[in-house]
XYZ file of C-alpha atoms in Angstrom:
165
model
C -15.263 -3.420 5.129
C -13.349 -5.407 2.439
C -16.707 -6.623 0.918
C -17.965 -3.255 1.146
C -14.935 -1.718 -0.933
C -15.548 -4.585 -3.380
C -19.104 -3.689 -4.070
C -18.505 0.034 -4.404
C -15.763 -0.557 -6.923
C -17.965 -2.816 -8.755
C -20.639 -0.325 -8.847
C -17.856 1.850 -10.584
C -16.920 -0.772 -13.218
C -13.830 -1.752 -11.322
C -12.680 -5.266 -10.329
C -11.047 -5.568 -6.782
C -9.233 -8.628 -6.261
C -6.647 -10.036 -3.471
C -4.599 -12.816 -3.708
C -3.164 -13.863 -0.246
C -0.753 -16.904 0.523
C 0.337 -17.890 3.945
C 3.817 -19.291 3.378
C 5.642 -20.121 6.836
C 3.026 -18.504 9.052
C 3.156 -15.303 7.177
C 0.776 -13.625 4.926
C 1.838 -12.544 1.314
C -0.435 -9.988 -0.368
C -1.216 -8.958 -3.956
C -4.174 -6.555 -4.235
C -5.120 -5.388 -7.779
C -7.644 -3.157 -9.306
C -8.529 -3.945 -12.987
C -11.270 -2.836 -15.568
C -12.914 -5.212 -17.906
C -12.328 -3.982 -21.480
C -14.521 -4.076 -24.457
C -12.886 -7.297 -25.690
C -13.413 -8.878 -22.385
C -9.617 -9.095 -21.471
C -8.616 -7.345 -17.983
C -6.717 -3.868 -17.953
C -4.557 -3.633 -14.537
C -4.927 -0.033 -13.071
C -3.211 -0.568 -10.119
C -1.830 -2.811 -7.168
C -0.255 -3.202 -4.014
C 2.094 -6.021 -2.823
C 3.206 -6.753 0.743
C 3.567 -9.295 3.458
C 2.894 -9.517 7.145
C 3.615 -11.257 10.285
C 1.762 -11.971 13.275
C 2.359 -8.664 15.305
C 0.960 -5.142 15.695
C 3.574 -3.831 13.503
C 3.701 -6.562 11.124
C 2.237 -5.310 7.883
C 5.018 -4.454 5.318
C 4.393 -2.761 2.506
C 6.682 -3.239 -0.785
C 5.247 -2.102 -4.217
C 2.550 0.422 -4.644
C 1.591 1.628 -8.289
C -1.093 3.123 -10.059
C -1.445 3.428 -13.836
C -0.980 6.777 -15.549
C -4.546 6.416 -17.145
C -6.323 4.968 -14.064
C -9.707 6.460 -13.135
C -9.575 9.177 -10.183
C -9.630 7.225 -6.759
C -7.964 3.842 -7.849
C -5.086 4.594 -5.399
C -7.313 5.703 -2.485
C -9.101 2.429 -3.266
C -6.095 0.136 -3.202
C -4.941 1.811 0.035
C -8.368 1.427 1.649
C -8.726 -2.165 0.670
C -5.073 -3.167 1.935
C -5.776 -1.638 5.281
C -9.105 -2.942 5.570
C -7.838 -6.540 4.726
C -4.948 -6.230 7.356
C -7.387 -4.880 10.126
C -9.638 -7.818 9.046
C -7.181 -10.780 8.468
C -4.038 -10.050 10.691
C -3.403 -9.032 14.206
C -1.504 -5.593 12.437
C -2.557 -2.327 13.742
C 0.775 -0.502 12.093
C 2.009 -0.688 8.535
C 5.733 -0.049 7.534
C 7.228 0.832 4.090
C 10.380 2.416 2.519
C 10.138 5.588 0.711
C 13.008 4.570 -1.720
C 15.845 7.082 -2.326
C 16.994 6.250 -5.782
C 16.687 10.015 -7.168
C 16.296 12.712 -4.332
C 13.436 14.741 -6.044
C 11.328 11.471 -6.270
C 12.486 10.620 -2.768
C 10.916 13.959 -1.505
C 7.653 13.348 -3.646
C 7.319 9.828 -2.231
C 7.951 11.123 1.495
C 5.325 13.615 1.102
C 2.898 11.347 -0.424
C 3.128 8.893 2.232
C 2.867 11.419 4.813
C -0.478 12.612 3.349
C -1.580 8.928 3.463
C -0.698 9.059 7.441
C 2.740 7.694 7.765
C 5.468 9.031 9.600
C 9.131 8.761 9.158
C 10.775 6.476 11.680
C 14.377 6.327 10.554
C 16.745 6.611 7.389
C 17.964 3.177 5.865
C 21.447 4.008 4.692
C 24.780 2.100 3.904
C 25.337 1.126 7.582
C 25.971 -2.744 8.873
C 22.895 -2.533 10.826
C 20.685 -1.312 7.944
C 21.723 -4.434 5.738
C 18.650 -6.394 6.683
C 16.144 -3.585 6.009
C 17.902 -3.030 2.575
C 17.503 -6.660 1.786
C 13.774 -6.601 2.572
C 13.115 -3.257 0.608
C 15.987 -3.467 -2.143
C 17.387 -0.111 -1.445
C 18.083 2.902 0.835
C 15.485 5.479 1.956
C 13.150 6.863 4.699
C 11.524 3.993 6.703
C 8.150 5.081 7.431
C 4.978 3.671 9.727
C 1.637 4.387 9.686
C -1.248 3.405 11.885
C -3.789 1.341 9.514
C -6.735 3.130 10.867
C -5.809 6.493 10.080
C -4.569 5.306 6.479
C -7.943 3.495 6.111
C -10.100 6.491 7.132
C -7.813 9.195 4.690
C -8.143 6.639 1.925
C -11.683 6.264 2.218
C -12.379 9.885 2.274
C -10.537 10.109 -0.998
C -12.072 7.012 -2.609
C -15.553 8.130 -1.773
C -14.858 11.958 -2.826
C -13.502 10.790 -6.339
C -17.212 9.175 -6.829
C -18.642 12.823 -6.176
């Protein structure tokens, strides 16, 4: 599936690149989508960063961003490629992320966005002592959310392919 997505991206003039490391038995992930400019340099359009450990719930997503002037579908491509990679390269079947709560309005937008992707809220990460490890991993408080890789992949593929129509 990942190779197919790379080919589809290439057909649209996009470069999909995946950088994976294996420190301490974990997977570190950086997935980028870029476009070659007329001068030959690369213009970053979006990226996803995360890591995984060998367990069904091991995929931990940290950073997802899409540049404001990116073509339609870049976000869907990033999500789809990340889920495809996790299914092909790890034993993970679920992903977790934190909808950070820096600003209440932005937090609501993030939760709504992640729910549309297929994630559901599992609990709030706040200031309690037992939340400290999670706050250290994600760098803040917010809604801890979990999603099935297959569901997120399916929704993202649909959006990616519809953006070409």
